[in-house]
mmCIF file of C-alpha atoms in Angstrom:
data_model
loop_
_atom_site.group_PDB
_atom_site.id
_atom_site.type_symbol
_atom_site.label_atom_id
_atom_site.label_comp_id
_atom_site.label_asym_id
_atom_site.label_seq_id
_atom_site.Cartn_x
_atom_site.Cartn_y
_atom_site.Cartn_z
ATOM 1 C CA MET B 1 0.032 0.095 0.220
ATOM 2 C CA ASN B 2 1.396 3.677 -0.905
ATOM 3 C CA ALA B 3 -0.363 5.507 1.448
ATOM 4 C CA PRO B 4 0.521 9.488 1.560
ATOM 5 C CA PHE B 5 3.409 10.316 3.487
ATOM 6 C CA PRO B 6 2.859 10.912 7.212
ATOM 7 C CA SER B 7 2.666 14.317 8.359
ATOM 8 C CA ILE B 8 4.181 13.166 11.810
ATOM 9 C CA VAL B 9 7.691 13.391 9.840
ATOM 10 C CA ALA B 10 7.069 16.833 8.720
ATOM 11 C CA SER B 11 6.296 17.577 12.878
ATOM 12 C CA VAL B 12 8.961 15.527 14.500
ATOM 13 C CA ILE B 13 12.133 16.453 12.582
ATOM 14 C CA ILE B 14 12.571 20.316 13.550
ATOM 15 C CA LEU B 15 14.012 21.536 16.590
ATOM 16 C CA ALA B 16 12.045 22.834 19.579
ATOM 17 C CA ALA B 17 12.104 26.540 19.576
ATOM 18 C CA THR B 18 12.476 26.490 23.586
ATOM 19 C CA ALA B 19 15.804 26.661 24.673
ATOM 20 C CA CYS B 20 17.100 24.217 27.264
ATOM 21 C CA ALA B 21 20.027 24.219 29.660
ATOM 22 C CA GLY B 22 23.969 24.060 27.529
ATOM 23 C CA GLU B 23 22.174 24.650 24.465
ATOM 24 C CA PRO B 24 24.320 26.674 21.776
ATOM 25 C CA THR B 25 23.364 30.085 21.392
ATOM 26 C CA ASP B 26 23.592 32.607 18.561
ATOM 27 C CA PRO B 27 25.315 31.720 15.672
ATOM 28 C CA ALA B 28 25.378 27.853 16.354
ATOM 29 C CA ARG B 29 21.703 27.945 17.374
ATOM 30 C CA THR B 30 20.779 30.339 14.535
ATOM 31 C CA ASP B 31 22.679 28.127 12.155
ATOM 32 C CA ALA B 32 20.891 24.544 13.478
ATOM 33 C CA GLU B 33 17.734 26.062 13.342
ATOM 34 C CA SER B 34 17.909 27.269 9.594
ATOM 35 C CA ALA B 35 19.108 23.683 9.066
ATOM 36 C CA ALA B 36 16.158 22.092 10.983
ATOM 37 C CA ALA B 37 13.704 24.433 8.712
ATOM 38 C CA VAL B 38 15.170 22.538 5.689
ATOM 39 C CA ALA B 39 14.691 19.256 7.395
ATOM 40 C CA ASP B 40 11.275 19.981 8.347
ATOM 41 C CA GLY B 41 10.446 21.728 4.820
ATOM 42 C CA SER B 42 11.919 18.851 3.293
ATOM 43 C CA ALA B 43 9.553 16.387 4.923
ATOM 44 C CA GLU B 44 6.477 18.738 4.342
ATOM 45 C CA ALA B 45 7.451 18.413 0.319
ATOM 46 C CA ALA B 46 7.639 14.624 0.742
ATOM 47 C CA GLN B 47 4.234 14.725 2.292
ATOM 48 C CA VAL B 48 2.691 16.611 -0.585
ATOM 49 C CA GLY B 49 4.403 14.490 -3.267
ATOM 50 C CA GLY B 50 3.063 11.555 -1.162
ATOM 51 C CA TRP B 51 -0.346 13.022 -2.218
ATOM 52 C CA TYR B 52 0.489 12.126 -5.908
ATOM 53 C CA ALA B 53 2.673 8.876 -5.077
ATOM 54 C CA ASP B 54 0.228 6.132 -5.071
ATOM 55 C CA THR B 55 0.226 3.620 -7.759
ATOM 56 C CA ALA B 56 -1.492 0.948 -6.342
ATOM 57 C CA VAL B 57 -4.127 1.286 -9.061
ATOM 58 C CA LEU B 58 -1.243 0.238 -11.441
ATOM 59 C CA ALA B 59 0.567 -2.297 -8.870
ATOM 60 C CA ALA B 60 -2.904 -4.385 -8.805
ATOM 61 C CA GLY B 61 -2.345 -6.202 -11.855
ATOM 62 C CA VAL B 62 -0.538 -5.966 -15.327
ATOM 63 C CA ALA B 63 0.119 -1.852 -15.732
ATOM 64 C CA PRO B 64 -2.322 -1.060 -18.545
ATOM 65 C CA PRO B 65 -1.032 1.031 -21.765
ATOM 66 C CA VAL B 66 0.055 4.497 -20.764
ATOM 67 C CA GLY B 67 -3.380 6.064 -22.528
ATOM 68 C CA GLU B 68 -5.639 3.923 -20.133
ATOM 69 C CA ALA B 69 -3.021 4.444 -16.886
ATOM 70 C CA ARG B 70 -3.531 8.280 -17.210
ATOM 71 C CA ALA B 71 -7.270 8.270 -16.202
ATOM 72 C CA LEU B 72 -6.685 5.296 -13.684
ATOM 73 C CA VAL B 73 -3.590 7.619 -11.959
ATOM 74 C CA THR B 74 -5.487 11.034 -11.993
ATOM 75 C CA ALA B 75 -8.403 9.557 -10.560
ATOM 76 C CA ALA B 76 -6.781 7.825 -7.663
ATOM 77 C CA THR B 77 -4.771 10.965 -6.981
ATOM 78 C CA VAL B 78 -8.012 13.188 -6.487
ATOM 79 C CA GLU B 79 -9.427 10.523 -4.352
ATOM 80 C CA THR B 80 -5.969 10.274 -2.073
ATOM 81 C CA ILE B 81 -6.007 14.223 -1.825
ATOM 82 C CA GLY B 82 -9.825 14.534 -0.765
ATOM 83 C CA ALA B 83 -8.826 11.499 1.682
ATOM 84 C CA ALA B 84 -6.004 13.229 3.205
ATOM 85 C CA VAL B 85 -7.826 16.573 4.408
ATOM 86 C CA SER B 86 -10.893 17.655 6.383
ATOM 87 C CA PRO B 87 -13.733 18.792 6.088
ATOM 88 C CA PRO B 88 -14.132 17.458 2.738
ATOM 89 C CA ALA B 89 -15.449 20.587 1.561
ATOM 90 C CA CYS B 90 -12.542 22.464 2.071
ATOM 91 C CA ALA B 91 -10.498 21.263 -0.741
ATOM 92 C CA THR B 92 -11.543 21.627 -4.696
ATOM 93 C CA VAL B 93 -9.651 19.261 -6.788
ATOM 94 C CA THR B 94 -9.647 19.231 -10.571
ATOM 95 C CA THR B 95 -8.220 17.161 -13.347
ATOM 96 C CA ASP B 96 -8.394 16.866 -16.967
ATOM 97 C CA SER B 97 -8.131 12.800 -16.367
ATOM 98 C CA ALA B 98 -5.431 12.950 -18.183
ATOM 99 C CA THR B 99 -2.525 15.461 -17.499
ATOM 100 C CA TYR B 100 -2.778 16.995 -14.321
ATOM 101 C CA VAL B 101 -4.533 17.278 -11.108
ATOM 102 C CA GLN B 102 -4.603 20.741 -9.159
ATOM 103 C CA ALA B 103 -5.795 20.895 -5.552
ATOM 104 C CA THR B 104 -7.091 24.138 -3.907
ATOM 105 C CA PHE B 105 -6.927 24.240 0.208
ATOM 106 C CA THR B 106 -9.058 26.525 2.551
ATOM 107 C CA GLY B 107 -8.750 26.221 5.953
ATOM 108 C CA CYS B 108 -8.038 22.379 5.778
ATOM 109 C CA THR B 109 -6.772 19.993 8.428
ATOM 110 C CA GLY B 110 -4.292 17.923 6.935
ATOM 111 C CA PRO B 111 -2.781 14.517 7.759
ATOM 112 C CA GLY B 112 -1.994 14.004 11.518
ATOM 113 C CA GLY B 113 -3.796 17.249 12.571
ATOM 114 C CA ARG B 114 -1.636 20.233 11.219
ATOM 115 C CA ALA B 115 -4.540 22.715 10.862
ATOM 116 C CA ALA B 116 -5.816 25.966 8.622
ATOM 117 C CA LEU B 117 -4.067 24.443 5.418
ATOM 118 C CA SER B 118 -4.563 27.000 2.577
ATOM 119 C CA GLY B 119 -3.169 27.367 -0.938
ATOM 120 C CA THR B 120 -2.384 25.095 -4.130
ATOM 121 C CA VAL B 121 -0.625 22.315 -5.279
ATOM 122 C CA ARG B 122 -0.872 21.248 -9.008
ATOM 123 C CA GLY B 123 0.849 18.173 -10.522
ATOM 124 C CA GLU B 124 1.680 17.550 -14.300
ATOM 125 C CA LEU B 125 1.470 13.784 -14.946
ATOM 126 C CA GLY B 126 4.260 11.854 -17.185
ATOM 127 C CA PHE B 127 5.399 8.262 -17.027
ATOM 128 C CA ASP B 128 8.484 6.216 -17.140
ATOM 129 C CA THR B 129 7.657 3.510 -19.576
ATOM 130 C CA THR B 130 8.849 -0.052 -21.257
ATOM 131 C CA PRO B 131 7.351 -1.378 -24.445
ATOM 132 C CA CYS B 132 4.541 -3.685 -23.769
ATOM 133 C CA GLY B 133 3.461 -4.966 -27.386
ATOM 134 C CA PRO B 134 2.745 -2.093 -29.930
ATOM 135 C CA ALA B 135 1.998 0.234 -26.880
ATOM 136 C CA GLN B 136 4.219 1.577 -23.866
ATOM 137 C CA CYS B 137 3.235 0.537 -20.296
ATOM 138 C CA PRO B 138 4.064 2.608 -17.159
ATOM 139 C CA THR B 139 6.960 1.336 -15.044
ATOM 140 C CA ALA B 140 6.833 4.738 -12.926
ATOM 141 C CA VAL B 141 4.850 7.669 -12.296
ATOM 142 C CA ARG B 142 6.527 10.833 -12.726
ATOM 143 C CA TRP B 143 4.896 14.048 -11.300
ATOM 144 C CA THR B 144 5.982 17.679 -11.777
ATOM 145 C CA ILE B 145 4.569 19.436 -8.737
ATOM 146 C CA THR B 146 4.270 23.212 -7.777
ATOM 147 C CA ALA B 147 3.201 24.024 -4.386
ATOM 148 C CA ASP B 148 2.103 27.192 -2.756
ATOM 149 C CA LEU B 149 0.989 26.428 0.829
ATOM 150 C CA ALA B 150 0.208 28.234 4.314
ATOM 151 C CA TYR B 151 -0.370 26.711 7.267
ATOM 152 C CA GLY B 152 -2.174 28.238 10.492
ATOM 153 C CA ASP B 153 1.015 27.842 12.585
ATOM 154 C CA GLY B 154 2.891 30.016 10.537
ATOM 155 C CA GLY B 155 4.636 27.636 8.120
ATOM 156 C CA ALA B 156 4.546 27.843 4.558
ATOM 157 C CA LEU B 157 5.791 25.497 1.567
ATOM 158 C CA ASP B 158 6.641 27.294 -2.143
ATOM 159 C CA GLY B 159 8.470 25.487 -4.423
ATOM 160 C CA ALA B 160 8.560 22.945 -7.370
ATOM 161 C CA MET B 161 9.405 19.013 -6.927
ATOM 162 C CA THR B 162 9.545 15.847 -9.046
ATOM 163 C CA VAL B 163 8.177 12.908 -7.678
ATOM 164 C CA VAL B 164 9.214 9.625 -9.161
ATOM 165 C CA ALA B 165 6.524 6.686 -7.990
ATOM 166 C CA PRO B 166 7.478 3.062 -9.299
ATOM 167 C CA VAL B 167 4.742 0.806 -10.124
ATOM 168 C CA ALA B 168 6.002 -1.949 -8.224
ATOM 169 C CA ALA B 169 4.142 -1.314 -4.716
ATOM 170 C CA ASP B 170 7.198 -1.866 -2.338
ATOM 171 C CA ALA B 171 9.641 0.548 -4.320
ATOM 172 C CA PRO B 172 10.882 3.517 -2.624
ATOM 173 C CA ARG B 173 9.391 6.749 -4.085
ATOM 174 C CA THR B 174 12.079 9.671 -4.620
ATOM 175 C CA LEU B 175 11.758 13.335 -4.432
ATOM 176 C CA ASP B 176 14.007 16.143 -5.945
ATOM 177 C CA ALA B 177 12.599 19.777 -4.851
ATOM 178 C CA THR B 178 13.674 23.360 -4.828
ATOM 179 C CA LEU B 179 12.065 25.003 -1.960
ATOM 180 C CA GLN B 180 11.255 28.262 -0.440
ATOM 181 C CA LEU B 181 10.612 27.487 3.273
ATOM 182 C CA THR B 182 8.996 29.198 6.236
ATOM 183 C CA SER B 183 9.404 27.095 9.373
ATOM 184 C CA ARG B 184 6.857 27.336 12.265
ATOM 185 C CA ARG B 185 9.309 29.635 14.270
ATOM 186 C CA GLY B 186 9.222 31.865 11.173
ATOM 187 C CA ASP B 187 12.703 30.993 9.886
ATOM 188 C CA ALA B 188 12.587 31.815 6.156
ATOM 189 C CA VAL B 189 14.951 29.739 3.870
ATOM 190 C CA ALA B 190 15.748 28.479 0.441
ATOM 191 C CA ALA B 191 16.994 25.204 0.003
ATOM 192 C CA THR B 192 17.444 22.165 -2.494
ATOM 193 C CA ALA B 193 16.364 18.579 -1.010
ATOM 194 C CA ASP B 194 16.349 14.944 -2.087
ATOM 195 C CA ALA B 195 14.655 12.155 -0.320
ATOM 196 C CA THR B 196 13.582 8.409 -0.641
ATOM 197 C CA TRP B 197 10.845 7.017 1.317
ATOM 198 C CA THR B 198 8.860 3.478 1.714
ATOM 199 C CA VAL B 199 5.245 3.630 3.430
ATOM 200 C CA ASP B 200 3.817 0.162 4.949
ATOM 201 C CA ASP B 201 0.597 -0.875 5.406
ATOM 202 C CA ALA B 202 0.235 0.622 8.875
ATOM 203 C CA GLY B 203 0.974 3.820 7.350
ATOM 204 C CA CYS B 204 4.394 4.197 9.046
ATOM 205 C CA ALA B 205 7.237 5.752 6.625
ATOM 206 C CA THR B 206 11.107 4.880 6.127
ATOM 207 C CA LEU B 207 12.694 8.330 5.160
ATOM 208 C CA SER B 208 16.440 8.945 4.110
ATOM 209 C CA GLY B 209 17.370 11.898 2.455
ATOM 210 C CA SER B 210 19.387 15.205 2.548
ATOM 211 C CA ALA B 211 19.053 18.777 2.018
ATOM 212 C CA ALA B 212 21.209 22.071 1.563
ATOM 213 C CA VAL B 213 20.193 25.805 2.268
ATOM 214 C CA THR B 214 21.008 27.855 -0.753
ATOM 215 C CA GLY B 215 19.850 31.172 0.975
ATOM 216 C CA PRO B 216 22.146 33.579 2.921
ATOM 217 C CA ALA B 217 22.409 31.168 5.877
ATOM 218 C CA SER B 218 24.151 27.756 4.723
ATOM 219 C CA GLY B 219 23.459 24.464 6.027
ATOM 220 C CA ALA B 220 23.458 20.863 5.564
ATOM 221 C CA VAL B 221 20.969 17.982 6.687
ATOM 222 C CA THR B 222 21.370 14.162 6.428
ATOM 223 C CA ILE B 223 18.162 11.869 7.477
ATOM 224 C CA ASP B 224 19.072 8.095 7.392
ATOM 225 C CA GLY B 225 16.301 5.249 8.398
ATOM 226 C CA LEU B 226 13.791 7.616 9.928
ATOM 227 C CA VAL B 227 11.007 5.542 11.125
ATOM 228 C CA ALA B 228 8.025 7.268 11.624
ATOM 229 C CA CYS B 229 3.928 6.107 12.419
ATOM 230 C CA PRO B 230 1.438 8.156 12.636
ATOM 231 C CA ALA B 231 0.425 9.849 15.998
ATOM 232 C CA VAL B 232 3.869 8.618 17.748
ATOM 233 C CA CYS B 233 7.409 10.091 17.957
ATOM 234 C CA PRO B 234 9.766 8.282 15.498
ATOM 235 C CA THR B 235 11.249 5.041 16.638
ATOM 236 C CA ALA B 236 14.357 4.849 14.833
ATOM 237 C CA GLY B 237 16.606 6.759 12.488
ATOM 238 C CA THR B 238 19.057 9.598 12.761
ATOM 239 C CA VAL B 239 19.845 13.270 11.669
ATOM 240 C CA ALA B 240 22.837 14.898 11.207
ATOM 241 C CA MET B 241 23.044 18.827 10.819
ATOM 242 C CA THR B 242 26.069 20.655 9.511
ATOM 243 C CA ALA B 243 25.811 24.403 9.468
ATOM 244 C CA GLY B 244 28.204 27.383 10.009
ATOM 245 C CA GLY B 245 31.121 24.696 10.164
ATOM 246 C CA ARG B 246 29.066 22.893 13.110
ATOM 247 C CA THR B 247 27.732 19.458 13.455
ATOM 248 C CA LEU B 248 24.604 18.365 15.234
ATOM 249 C CA SER B 249 23.434 15.060 15.132
ATOM 250 C CA PHE B 250 20.635 12.817 17.173
ATOM 251 C CA THR B 251 19.093 9.221 17.283
ATOM 252 C CA TYR B 252 15.249 8.905 17.478
ATOM 253 C CA ASP B 253 14.445 5.886 19.711
ATOM 254 C CA GLY B 254 10.580 6.979 20.076
ATOM 255 C CA GLY B 255 10.754 8.993 23.300
ATOM 256 C CA ASP B 256 9.103 12.553 23.460
ATOM 257 C CA SER B 257 12.595 14.304 23.794
ATOM 258 C CA VAL B 258 16.244 13.883 21.909
ATOM 259 C CA VAL B 259 19.622 14.183 23.186
ATOM 260 C CA VAL B 260 21.386 16.222 20.271
ATOM 261 C CA ALA B 261 25.088 15.847 20.440
ATOM 262 C CA SER B 262 27.357 18.487 18.600
ATOM 263 C CA GLY B 263 30.907 17.871 17.012
ATOM 264 C CA GLY B 264 32.574 19.964 19.809
ATOM 265 C CA GLY B 265 31.592 17.596 22.585
ATOM 266 C CA GLN B 266 28.594 19.373 23.887
ATOM 267 C CA SER B 267 25.005 17.621 24.216
ATOM 268 C CA PHE B 268 21.700 19.000 25.128
ATOM 269 C CA GLU B 269 18.130 17.652 25.310
ATOM 270 C CA LEU B 270 15.425 18.825 22.850
ATOM 271 C CA PRO B 271 11.496 17.984 23.659
ATOM 272 C CA LEU B 272 9.918 16.728 20.422
ATOM 273 C CA PRO B 273 6.625 18.356 19.338
ATOM 274 C CA CYS B 274 5.437 14.995 18.646
ATOM 275 C CA GLY B 275 5.558 14.536 22.573
ATOM 276 C CA ARG B 276 3.261 17.527 23.097
#
């Protein structure tokens, strides 16, 4: 089952804004928060991409030729987006049943409970194909997505991304994105990002990826094996952040806080939003 990317991942990657004893201050903290904003935005982009990445309708049998697959994929995407937000009337989803799916949100609550989602997402549909007799049949669905979204908690996502979703149900989905991000804390950064993820039948996602700040602040984030299930803190995975010549790293273990270690030997504890 290729379920949408759980929004819990987007919630738990970011560092909490509350200062803790021993936490780095000034440049170190600023750089770390910029890198954290990129990690958060990368996960948000993967969530949005996940709305378009369900190929179960093709994996259920022998994938039909591209001409037939277009109607199946666009219809499934309309259904997925409609089911991902509430109330149903908050989203207007349109499609030509062949080349695009566009969703406009007004005051929606998204997966995982993140509220007051407004804005527009549009996906242009393409395919990776292989010959199947005289026709071409899909091996992967390829979406070019543009997003202009704002959340009631102050966060925003504006950017372009390519999502590739193989027809094989258990194959990883991939994301490449160029993003303008505003975190819940008000940090505004530009970034490039890439990620791969899989989702199991329980809706648990396993994510690995990297991202880089390309604006005035510079930083890089690497996420390895992050395992996140709906409504709980991540149970596994590591995150490393490099910003301003400093490195921060931490490992998730299912708890509602995490110990962050710096390359200079400092460590400090941060609460996770999933534990609030």
